[in-house]
Tab-separated table of C-alpha atoms and ligand atoms in Angstrom:
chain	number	residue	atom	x	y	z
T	1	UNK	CA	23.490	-22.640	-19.229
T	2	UNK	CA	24.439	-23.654	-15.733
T	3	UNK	CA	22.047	-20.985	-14.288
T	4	UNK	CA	19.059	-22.003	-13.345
T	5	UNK	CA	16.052	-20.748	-15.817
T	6	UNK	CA	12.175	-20.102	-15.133
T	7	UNK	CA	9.709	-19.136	-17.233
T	8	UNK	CA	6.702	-17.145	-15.823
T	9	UNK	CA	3.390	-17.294	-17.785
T	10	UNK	CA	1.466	-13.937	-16.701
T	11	UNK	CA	4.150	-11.921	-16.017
T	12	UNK	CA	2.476	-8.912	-17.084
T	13	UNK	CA	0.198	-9.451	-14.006
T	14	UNK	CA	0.156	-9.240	-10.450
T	15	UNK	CA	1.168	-12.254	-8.690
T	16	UNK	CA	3.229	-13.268	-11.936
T	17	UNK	CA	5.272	-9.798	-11.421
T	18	UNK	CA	6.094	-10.619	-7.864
T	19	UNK	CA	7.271	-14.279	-8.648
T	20	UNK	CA	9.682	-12.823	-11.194
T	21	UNK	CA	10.915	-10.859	-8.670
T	22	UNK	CA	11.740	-13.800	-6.511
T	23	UNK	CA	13.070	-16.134	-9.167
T	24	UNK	CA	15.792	-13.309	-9.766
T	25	UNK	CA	16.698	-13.127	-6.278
T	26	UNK	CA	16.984	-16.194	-6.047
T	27	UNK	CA	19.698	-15.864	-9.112
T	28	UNK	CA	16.981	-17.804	-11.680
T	29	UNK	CA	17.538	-16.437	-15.517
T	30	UNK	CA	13.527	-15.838	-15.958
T	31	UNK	CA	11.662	-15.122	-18.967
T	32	UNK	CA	8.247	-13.534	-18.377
T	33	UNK	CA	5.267	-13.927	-21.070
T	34	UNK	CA	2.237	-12.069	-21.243
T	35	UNK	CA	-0.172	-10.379	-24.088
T	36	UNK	CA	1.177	-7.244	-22.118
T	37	UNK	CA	3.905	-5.923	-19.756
T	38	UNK	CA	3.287	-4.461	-15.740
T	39	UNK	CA	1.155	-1.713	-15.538
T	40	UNK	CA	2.617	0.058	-12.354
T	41	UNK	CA	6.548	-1.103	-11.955
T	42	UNK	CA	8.918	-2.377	-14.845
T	43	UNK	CA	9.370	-6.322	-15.044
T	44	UNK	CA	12.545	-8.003	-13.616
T	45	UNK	CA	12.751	-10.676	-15.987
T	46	UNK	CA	15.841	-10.986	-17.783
T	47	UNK	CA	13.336	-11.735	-21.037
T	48	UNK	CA	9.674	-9.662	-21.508
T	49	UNK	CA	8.019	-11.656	-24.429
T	50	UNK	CA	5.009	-10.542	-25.502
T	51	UNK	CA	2.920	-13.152	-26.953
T	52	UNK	CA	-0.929	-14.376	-26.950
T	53	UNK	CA	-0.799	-17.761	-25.243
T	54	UNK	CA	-4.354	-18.801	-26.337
T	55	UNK	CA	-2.631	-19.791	-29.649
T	56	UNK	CA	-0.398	-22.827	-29.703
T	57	UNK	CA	2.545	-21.260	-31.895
T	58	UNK	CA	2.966	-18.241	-28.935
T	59	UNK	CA	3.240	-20.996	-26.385
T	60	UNK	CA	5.480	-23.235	-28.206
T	61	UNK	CA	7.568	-19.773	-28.886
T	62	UNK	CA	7.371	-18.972	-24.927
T	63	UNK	CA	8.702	-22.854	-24.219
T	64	UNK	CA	11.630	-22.345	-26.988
T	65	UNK	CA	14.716	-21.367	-24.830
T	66	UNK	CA	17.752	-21.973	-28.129
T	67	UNK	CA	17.267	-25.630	-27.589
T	68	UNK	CA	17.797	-26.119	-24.002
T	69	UNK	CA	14.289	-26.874	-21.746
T	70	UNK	CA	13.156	-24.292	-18.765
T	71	UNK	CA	14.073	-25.823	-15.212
T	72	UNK	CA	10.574	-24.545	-14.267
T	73	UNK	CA	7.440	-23.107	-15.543
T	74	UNK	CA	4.645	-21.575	-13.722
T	75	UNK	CA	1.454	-21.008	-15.743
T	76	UNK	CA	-0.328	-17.952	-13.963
T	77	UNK	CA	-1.745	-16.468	-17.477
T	78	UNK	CA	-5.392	-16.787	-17.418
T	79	UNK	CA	-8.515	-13.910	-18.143
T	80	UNK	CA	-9.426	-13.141	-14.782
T	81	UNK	CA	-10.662	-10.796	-12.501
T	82	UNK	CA	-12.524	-10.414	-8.547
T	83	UNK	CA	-16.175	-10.830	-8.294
T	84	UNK	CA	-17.116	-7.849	-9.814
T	85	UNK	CA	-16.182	-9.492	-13.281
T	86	UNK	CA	-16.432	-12.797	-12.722
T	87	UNK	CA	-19.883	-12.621	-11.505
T	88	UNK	CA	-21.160	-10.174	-14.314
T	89	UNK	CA	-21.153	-11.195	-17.942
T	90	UNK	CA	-17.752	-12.421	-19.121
T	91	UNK	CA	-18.111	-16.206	-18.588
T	92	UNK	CA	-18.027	-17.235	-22.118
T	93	UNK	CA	-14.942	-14.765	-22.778
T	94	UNK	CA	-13.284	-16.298	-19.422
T	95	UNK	CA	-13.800	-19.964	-20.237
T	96	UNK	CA	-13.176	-19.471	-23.431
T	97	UNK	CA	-9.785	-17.771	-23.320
T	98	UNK	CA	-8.124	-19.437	-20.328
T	99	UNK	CA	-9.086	-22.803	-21.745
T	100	UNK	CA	-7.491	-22.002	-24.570
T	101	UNK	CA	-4.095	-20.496	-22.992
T	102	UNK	CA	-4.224	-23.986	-20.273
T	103	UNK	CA	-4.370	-26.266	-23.515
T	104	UNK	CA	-1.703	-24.733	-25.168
T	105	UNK	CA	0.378	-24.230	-22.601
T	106	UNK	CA	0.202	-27.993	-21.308
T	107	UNK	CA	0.990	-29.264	-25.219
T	108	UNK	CA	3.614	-27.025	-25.321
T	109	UNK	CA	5.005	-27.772	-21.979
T	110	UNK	CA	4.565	-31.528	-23.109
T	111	UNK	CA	6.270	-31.073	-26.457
T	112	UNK	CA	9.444	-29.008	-25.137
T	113	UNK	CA	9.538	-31.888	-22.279
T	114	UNK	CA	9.508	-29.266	-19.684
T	115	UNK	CA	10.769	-30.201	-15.698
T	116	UNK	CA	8.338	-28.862	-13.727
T	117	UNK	CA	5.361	-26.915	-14.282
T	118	UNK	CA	2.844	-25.355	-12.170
T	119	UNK	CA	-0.315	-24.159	-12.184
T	120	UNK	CA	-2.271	-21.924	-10.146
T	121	UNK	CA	-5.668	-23.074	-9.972
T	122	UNK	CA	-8.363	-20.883	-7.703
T	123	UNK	CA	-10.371	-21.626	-4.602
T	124	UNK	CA	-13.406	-20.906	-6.635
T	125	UNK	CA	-13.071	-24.364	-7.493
T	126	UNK	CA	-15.206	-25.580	-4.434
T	127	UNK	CA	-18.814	-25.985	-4.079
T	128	UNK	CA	-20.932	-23.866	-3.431
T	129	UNK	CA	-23.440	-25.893	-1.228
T	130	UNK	CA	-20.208	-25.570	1.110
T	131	UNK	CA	-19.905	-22.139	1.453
T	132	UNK	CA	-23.399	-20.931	2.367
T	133	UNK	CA	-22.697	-20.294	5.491
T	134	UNK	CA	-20.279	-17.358	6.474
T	135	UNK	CA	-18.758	-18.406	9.529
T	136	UNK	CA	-18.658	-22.622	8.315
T	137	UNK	CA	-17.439	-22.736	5.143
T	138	UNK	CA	-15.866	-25.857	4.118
T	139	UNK	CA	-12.336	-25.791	1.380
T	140	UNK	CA	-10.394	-28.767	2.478
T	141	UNK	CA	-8.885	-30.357	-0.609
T	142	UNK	CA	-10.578	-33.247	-0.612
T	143	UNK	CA	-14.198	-31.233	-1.262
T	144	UNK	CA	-13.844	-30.259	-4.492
T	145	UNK	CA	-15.952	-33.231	-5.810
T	146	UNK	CA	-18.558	-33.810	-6.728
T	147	UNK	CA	-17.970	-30.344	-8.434
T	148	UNK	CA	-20.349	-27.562	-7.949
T	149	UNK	CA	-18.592	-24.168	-8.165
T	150	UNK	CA	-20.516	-20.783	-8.085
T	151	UNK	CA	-18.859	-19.648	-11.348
T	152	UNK	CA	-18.235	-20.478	-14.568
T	153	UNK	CA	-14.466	-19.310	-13.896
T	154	UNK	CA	-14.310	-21.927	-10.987
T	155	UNK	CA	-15.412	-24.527	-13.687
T	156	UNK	CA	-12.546	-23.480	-15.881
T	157	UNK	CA	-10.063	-24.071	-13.191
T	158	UNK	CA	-11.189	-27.366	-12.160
T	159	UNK	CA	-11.225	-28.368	-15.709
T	160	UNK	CA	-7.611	-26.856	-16.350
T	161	UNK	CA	-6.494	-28.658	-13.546
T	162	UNK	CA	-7.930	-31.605	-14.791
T	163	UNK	CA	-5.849	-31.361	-18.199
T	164	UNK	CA	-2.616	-30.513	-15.980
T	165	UNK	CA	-3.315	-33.890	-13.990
T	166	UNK	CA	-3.922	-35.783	-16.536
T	167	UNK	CA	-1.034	-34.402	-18.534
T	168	UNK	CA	1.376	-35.506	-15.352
T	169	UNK	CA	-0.241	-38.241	-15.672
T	170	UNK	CA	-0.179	-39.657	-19.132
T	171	UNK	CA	3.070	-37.909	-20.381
T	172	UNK	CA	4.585	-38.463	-16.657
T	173	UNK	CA	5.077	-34.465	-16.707
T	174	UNK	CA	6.059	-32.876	-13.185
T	175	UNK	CA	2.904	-31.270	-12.477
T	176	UNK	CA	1.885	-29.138	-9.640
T	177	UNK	CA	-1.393	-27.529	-9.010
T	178	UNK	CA	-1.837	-25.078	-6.350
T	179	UNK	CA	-5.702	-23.334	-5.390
T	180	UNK	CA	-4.801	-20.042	-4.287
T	181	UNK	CA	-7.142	-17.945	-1.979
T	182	UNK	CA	-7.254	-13.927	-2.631
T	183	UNK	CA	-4.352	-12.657	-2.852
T	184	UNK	CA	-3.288	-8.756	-2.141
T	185	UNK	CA	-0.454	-6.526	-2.052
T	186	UNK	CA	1.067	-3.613	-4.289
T	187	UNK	CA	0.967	-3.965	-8.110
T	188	UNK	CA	-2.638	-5.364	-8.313
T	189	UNK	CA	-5.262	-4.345	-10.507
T	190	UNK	CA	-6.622	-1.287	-8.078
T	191	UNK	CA	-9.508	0.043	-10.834
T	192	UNK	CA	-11.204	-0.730	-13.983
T	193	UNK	CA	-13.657	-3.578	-12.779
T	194	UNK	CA	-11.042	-6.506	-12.270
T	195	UNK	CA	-9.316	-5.322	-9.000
T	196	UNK	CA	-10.172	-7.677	-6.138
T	197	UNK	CA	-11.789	-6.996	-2.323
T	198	UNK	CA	-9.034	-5.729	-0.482
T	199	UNK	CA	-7.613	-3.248	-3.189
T	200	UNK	CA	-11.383	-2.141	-4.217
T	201	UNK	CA	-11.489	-1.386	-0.669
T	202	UNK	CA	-8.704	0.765	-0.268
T	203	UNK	CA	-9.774	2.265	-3.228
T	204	UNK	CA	-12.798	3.227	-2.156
T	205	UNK	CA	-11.444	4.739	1.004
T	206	UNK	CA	-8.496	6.111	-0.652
T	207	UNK	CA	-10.984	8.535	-2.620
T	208	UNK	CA	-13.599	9.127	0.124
T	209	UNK	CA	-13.528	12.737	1.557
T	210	UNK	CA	-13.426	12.615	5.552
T	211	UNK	CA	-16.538	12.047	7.520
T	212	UNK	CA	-17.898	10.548	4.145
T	213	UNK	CA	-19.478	6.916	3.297
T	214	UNK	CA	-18.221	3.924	1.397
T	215	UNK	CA	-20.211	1.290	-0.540
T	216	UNK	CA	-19.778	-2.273	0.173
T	217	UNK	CA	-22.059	-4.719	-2.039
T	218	UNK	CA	-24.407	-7.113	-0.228
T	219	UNK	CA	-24.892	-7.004	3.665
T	220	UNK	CA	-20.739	-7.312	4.028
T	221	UNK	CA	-21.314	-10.363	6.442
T	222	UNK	CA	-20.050	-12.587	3.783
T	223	UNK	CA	-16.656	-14.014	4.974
T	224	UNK	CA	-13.358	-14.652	2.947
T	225	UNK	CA	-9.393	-14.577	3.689
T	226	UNK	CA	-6.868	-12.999	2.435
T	227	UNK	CA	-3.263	-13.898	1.755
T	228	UNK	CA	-0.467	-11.221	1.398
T	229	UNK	CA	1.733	-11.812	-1.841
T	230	UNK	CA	5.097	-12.464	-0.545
T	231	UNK	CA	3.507	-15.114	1.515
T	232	UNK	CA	1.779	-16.436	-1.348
T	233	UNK	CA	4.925	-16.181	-3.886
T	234	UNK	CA	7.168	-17.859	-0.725
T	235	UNK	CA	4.494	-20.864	-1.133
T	236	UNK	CA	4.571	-20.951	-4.933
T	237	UNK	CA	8.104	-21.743	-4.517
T	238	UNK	CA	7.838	-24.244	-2.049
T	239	UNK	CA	5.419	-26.169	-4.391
T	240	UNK	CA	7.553	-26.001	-7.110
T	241	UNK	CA	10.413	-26.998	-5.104
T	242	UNK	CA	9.195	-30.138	-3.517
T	243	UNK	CA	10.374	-32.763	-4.821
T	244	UNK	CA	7.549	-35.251	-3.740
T	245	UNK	CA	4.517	-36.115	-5.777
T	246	UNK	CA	1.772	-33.421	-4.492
T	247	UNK	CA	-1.518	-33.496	-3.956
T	248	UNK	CA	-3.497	-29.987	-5.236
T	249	UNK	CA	-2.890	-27.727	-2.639
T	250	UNK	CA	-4.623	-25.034	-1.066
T	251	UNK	CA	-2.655	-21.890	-0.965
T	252	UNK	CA	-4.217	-19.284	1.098
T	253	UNK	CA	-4.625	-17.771	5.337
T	254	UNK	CA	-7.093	-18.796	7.327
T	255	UNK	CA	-7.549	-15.856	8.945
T	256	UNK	CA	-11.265	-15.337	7.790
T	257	UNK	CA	-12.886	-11.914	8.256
T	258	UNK	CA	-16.293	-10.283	6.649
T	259	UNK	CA	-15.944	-7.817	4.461
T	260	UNK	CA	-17.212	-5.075	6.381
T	261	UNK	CA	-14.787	-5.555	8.993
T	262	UNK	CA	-12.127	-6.005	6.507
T	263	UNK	CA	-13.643	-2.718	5.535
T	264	UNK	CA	-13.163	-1.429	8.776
T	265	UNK	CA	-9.984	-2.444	9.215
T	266	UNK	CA	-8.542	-0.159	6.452
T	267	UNK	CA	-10.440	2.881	7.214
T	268	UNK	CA	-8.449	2.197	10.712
T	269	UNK	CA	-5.476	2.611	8.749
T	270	UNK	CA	-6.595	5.182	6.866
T	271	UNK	CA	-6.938	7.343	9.762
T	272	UNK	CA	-10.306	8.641	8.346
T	273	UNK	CA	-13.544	9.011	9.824
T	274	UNK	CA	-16.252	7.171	7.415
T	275	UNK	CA	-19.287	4.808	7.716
T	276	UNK	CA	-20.196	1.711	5.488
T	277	UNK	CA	-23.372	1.846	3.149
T	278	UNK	CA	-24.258	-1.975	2.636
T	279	UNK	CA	-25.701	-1.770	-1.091
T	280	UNK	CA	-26.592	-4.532	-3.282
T	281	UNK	CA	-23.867	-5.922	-5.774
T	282	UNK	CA	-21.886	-9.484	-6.373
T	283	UNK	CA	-21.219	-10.905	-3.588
T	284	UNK	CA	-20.194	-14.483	-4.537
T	285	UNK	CA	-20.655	-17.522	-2.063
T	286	UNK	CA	-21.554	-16.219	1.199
T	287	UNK	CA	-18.245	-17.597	3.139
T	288	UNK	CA	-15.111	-18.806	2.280
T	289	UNK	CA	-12.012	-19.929	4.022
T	290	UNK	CA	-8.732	-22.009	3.288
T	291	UNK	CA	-7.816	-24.769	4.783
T	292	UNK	CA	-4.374	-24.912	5.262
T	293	UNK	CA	-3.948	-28.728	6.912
T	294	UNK	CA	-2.568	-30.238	3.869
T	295	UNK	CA	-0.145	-28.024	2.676
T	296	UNK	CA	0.840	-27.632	6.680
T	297	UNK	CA	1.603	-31.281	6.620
T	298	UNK	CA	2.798	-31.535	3.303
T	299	UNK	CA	5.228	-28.581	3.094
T	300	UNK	CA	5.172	-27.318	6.473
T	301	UNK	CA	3.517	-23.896	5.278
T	302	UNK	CA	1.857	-21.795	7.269
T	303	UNK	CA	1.462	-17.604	6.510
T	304	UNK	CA	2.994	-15.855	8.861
T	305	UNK	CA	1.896	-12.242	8.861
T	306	UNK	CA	-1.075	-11.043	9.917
T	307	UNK	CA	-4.007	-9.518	7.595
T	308	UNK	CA	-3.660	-6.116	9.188
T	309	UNK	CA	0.394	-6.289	8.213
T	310	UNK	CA	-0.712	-6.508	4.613
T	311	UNK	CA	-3.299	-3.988	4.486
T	312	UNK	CA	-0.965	-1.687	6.146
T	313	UNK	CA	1.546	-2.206	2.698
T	314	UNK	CA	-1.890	-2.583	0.157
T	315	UNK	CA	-3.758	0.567	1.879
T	316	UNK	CA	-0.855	3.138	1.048
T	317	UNK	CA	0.610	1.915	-2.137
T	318	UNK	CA	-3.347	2.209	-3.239
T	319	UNK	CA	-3.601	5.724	-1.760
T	320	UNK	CA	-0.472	7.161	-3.773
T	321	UNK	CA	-1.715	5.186	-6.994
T	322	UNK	CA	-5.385	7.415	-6.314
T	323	UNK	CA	-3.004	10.689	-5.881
T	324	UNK	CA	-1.245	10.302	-8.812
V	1	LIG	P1	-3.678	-10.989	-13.248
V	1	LIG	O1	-4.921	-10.774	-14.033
V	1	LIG	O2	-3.030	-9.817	-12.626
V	1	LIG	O3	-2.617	-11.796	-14.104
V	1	LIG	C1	-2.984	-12.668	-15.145
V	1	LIG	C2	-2.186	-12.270	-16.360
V	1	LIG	O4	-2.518	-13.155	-17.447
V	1	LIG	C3	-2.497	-10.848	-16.844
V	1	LIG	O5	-1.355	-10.042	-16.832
V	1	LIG	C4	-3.026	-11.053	-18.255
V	1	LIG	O6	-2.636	-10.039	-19.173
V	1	LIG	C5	-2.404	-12.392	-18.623
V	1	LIG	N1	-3.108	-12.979	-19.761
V	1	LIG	C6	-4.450	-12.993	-19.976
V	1	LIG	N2	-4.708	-13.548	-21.165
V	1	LIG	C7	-3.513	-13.890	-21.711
V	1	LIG	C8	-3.142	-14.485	-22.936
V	1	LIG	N3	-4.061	-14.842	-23.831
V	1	LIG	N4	-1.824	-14.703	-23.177
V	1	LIG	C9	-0.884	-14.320	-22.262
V	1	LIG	N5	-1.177	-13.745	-21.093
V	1	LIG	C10	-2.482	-13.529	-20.810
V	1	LIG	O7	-4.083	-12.079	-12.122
V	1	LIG	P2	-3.268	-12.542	-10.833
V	1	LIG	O8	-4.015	-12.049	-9.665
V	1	LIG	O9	-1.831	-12.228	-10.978
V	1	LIG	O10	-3.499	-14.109	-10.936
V	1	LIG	C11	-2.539	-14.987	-11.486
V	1	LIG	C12	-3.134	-16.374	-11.540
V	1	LIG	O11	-3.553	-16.805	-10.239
V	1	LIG	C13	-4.356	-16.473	-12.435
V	1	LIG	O12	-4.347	-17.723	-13.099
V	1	LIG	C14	-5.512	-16.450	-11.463
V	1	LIG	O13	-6.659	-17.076	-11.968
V	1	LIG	C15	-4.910	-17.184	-10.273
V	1	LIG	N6	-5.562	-16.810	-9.009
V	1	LIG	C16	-5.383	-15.561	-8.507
V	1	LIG	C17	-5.992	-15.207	-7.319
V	1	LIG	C18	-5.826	-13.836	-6.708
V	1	LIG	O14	-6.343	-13.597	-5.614
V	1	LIG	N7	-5.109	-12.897	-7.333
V	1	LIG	C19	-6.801	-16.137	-6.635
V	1	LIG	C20	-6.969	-17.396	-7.196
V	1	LIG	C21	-6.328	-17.726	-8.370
């Protein structure tokens, strides 16, 4: 096959959806692999395989491509969720299963002696002792150790990315790790206790009647940023592209804003008239930020839109999703 071929691992997902999207503009033959398909749009992928990769026969299946090897594979499966799941009651289920999928996905990736593979690691990886403070928080590369995440899912993704390294390492696989920072845009989980800030948000105000409240858990003066998809995909490929040794990277904006004004900012858009009830509820650690200096130096990425841009895609693909 002279055409270039990817395999996406979470295709079924949201961020995995919109990098299938981009491999096939960008004229890739992509199979996408996931225990099940999109929920809102159909998947691009020239291949859907549905397959459990916890087990070590579906991702030796998901690597078998008629005895030719994938130019690239990016390993986005993983049992996830924002921190209304992963701060509630699923840690065993979480480190369980995505251990599982990372370990059979890097012995399969090791055994079908795959080019390049990628891995998108979280920035729940850093300590919490350096994000207690909402406007300071600290997510430079380099602070990751001595590990100390807030969550069990953090652990799991410093512990994946471990077995990627040392994979690359050992078996002198192409690896590249990347920590991405909140993503949002259309096609993410909106409802049903996984869906993250932004889209919880615009749920919320999506379904509030006019001159009515919202709920926002803790005192909403905890801090985060927020990267728009399409950003975040155009850095996934960058990543996978370069074709130095890297470093794991930080993948995120750093423009940071609390979550009641990120609250604010979509009943803006909205148009509505409604006022913030500060309730209590997970929170996670009380700021967070990326730091973009590596990958700025490494790879010359920087985001380029601004968070209100996004929101102004998220909030009304959310609101037709709650009409429907
Ligand atoms: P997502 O939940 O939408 O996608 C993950 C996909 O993995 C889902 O479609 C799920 O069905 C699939 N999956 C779960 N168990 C599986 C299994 N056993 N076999 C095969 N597939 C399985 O999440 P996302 O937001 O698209 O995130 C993609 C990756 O990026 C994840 O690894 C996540 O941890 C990481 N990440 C995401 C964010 C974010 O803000 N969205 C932030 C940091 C890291």
């Amino acid at each position: 096959m002279t055409q270039k071929t990817a395999l996406v691992c979470g295709a079924g997902g949201f961020i995995g959806y919109h990098l299938v999207e981009r491999y096939k503009k960008e004229g890739y033959w992509v199979r996408g692999v996931d225990i099940k398909k999109p929920e809102f749009s159909p998947s691009t992928a020239d291949e859907f395989i549905l397959a459990d990769l916890r087990y070590p026969d579906q991702a030796k299946k998901a690597l078998s491509l008629n005895g030719m090897v994938f130019d690239e594979v990016a390993q986005l499966a993983a049992n996830m969720g924002g921190v209304g799941f992963i701060n509630s009651n699923h840690d065993a289920e979480i480190m369980h299963d995505s251990a599982l999928i990372n370990l059979s996905m890097a012995e399969a990736c090791r055994q079908a002696k795959a080019k390049k593979v990628l891995y998108t690691s979280s920035a729940c990886v850093y300590p919490e002792r350096n994000q207690l403070d909402p406007n300071n928080p600290r997510c430079s590369e380099d602070s990751a150790y001595p590990a100390a995440p807030d969550t069990e899912y953090g652990w799991e993704k410093l512990y994946s990315e471990r077995l990627y390294l040392t994979y690359g390492k050992e078996y002198k696989m192409n690896v590249k790790v990347v920590r991405l920072h909140n993503i949002y845009g259309p096609e993410c989980t909106w409802k049903g206790g996984r869906e993250k800030a932004p889209a919880a948000l615009c749920r919320k105000v999506a379904e509030a009647v006019e001159g009515g409240t919202i709920e926002i858990w803790g005192k909403g003066d905890q801090t985060r940023s927020f990267l728009d998809v399409d950003e975040c995909v155009d850095g996934l490929r960058r990543i996978m592209m370069a074709d130095h040794p890297l470093p794991a990277l930080n993948l995120g904006s750093e423009e940071m804003i609390s979550i009641n004004d990120l609250a604010l900012l979509i009943i803006r858009i909205s148009g509505k008239k409604l006022t913030l009830k500060n309730i209590a509820g997970p929170e996670g650690v009380r700021g967070r930020n990326s730091n973009n200096t590596l990958i700025q130096k490494e790879l010359n990425w920087q985001p380029s839109k601004k968070l209100e841009d996004g929101m102004r895609k998220l909030y009304p693909w959310i609101e037709k999703q709650v009409r429907q």
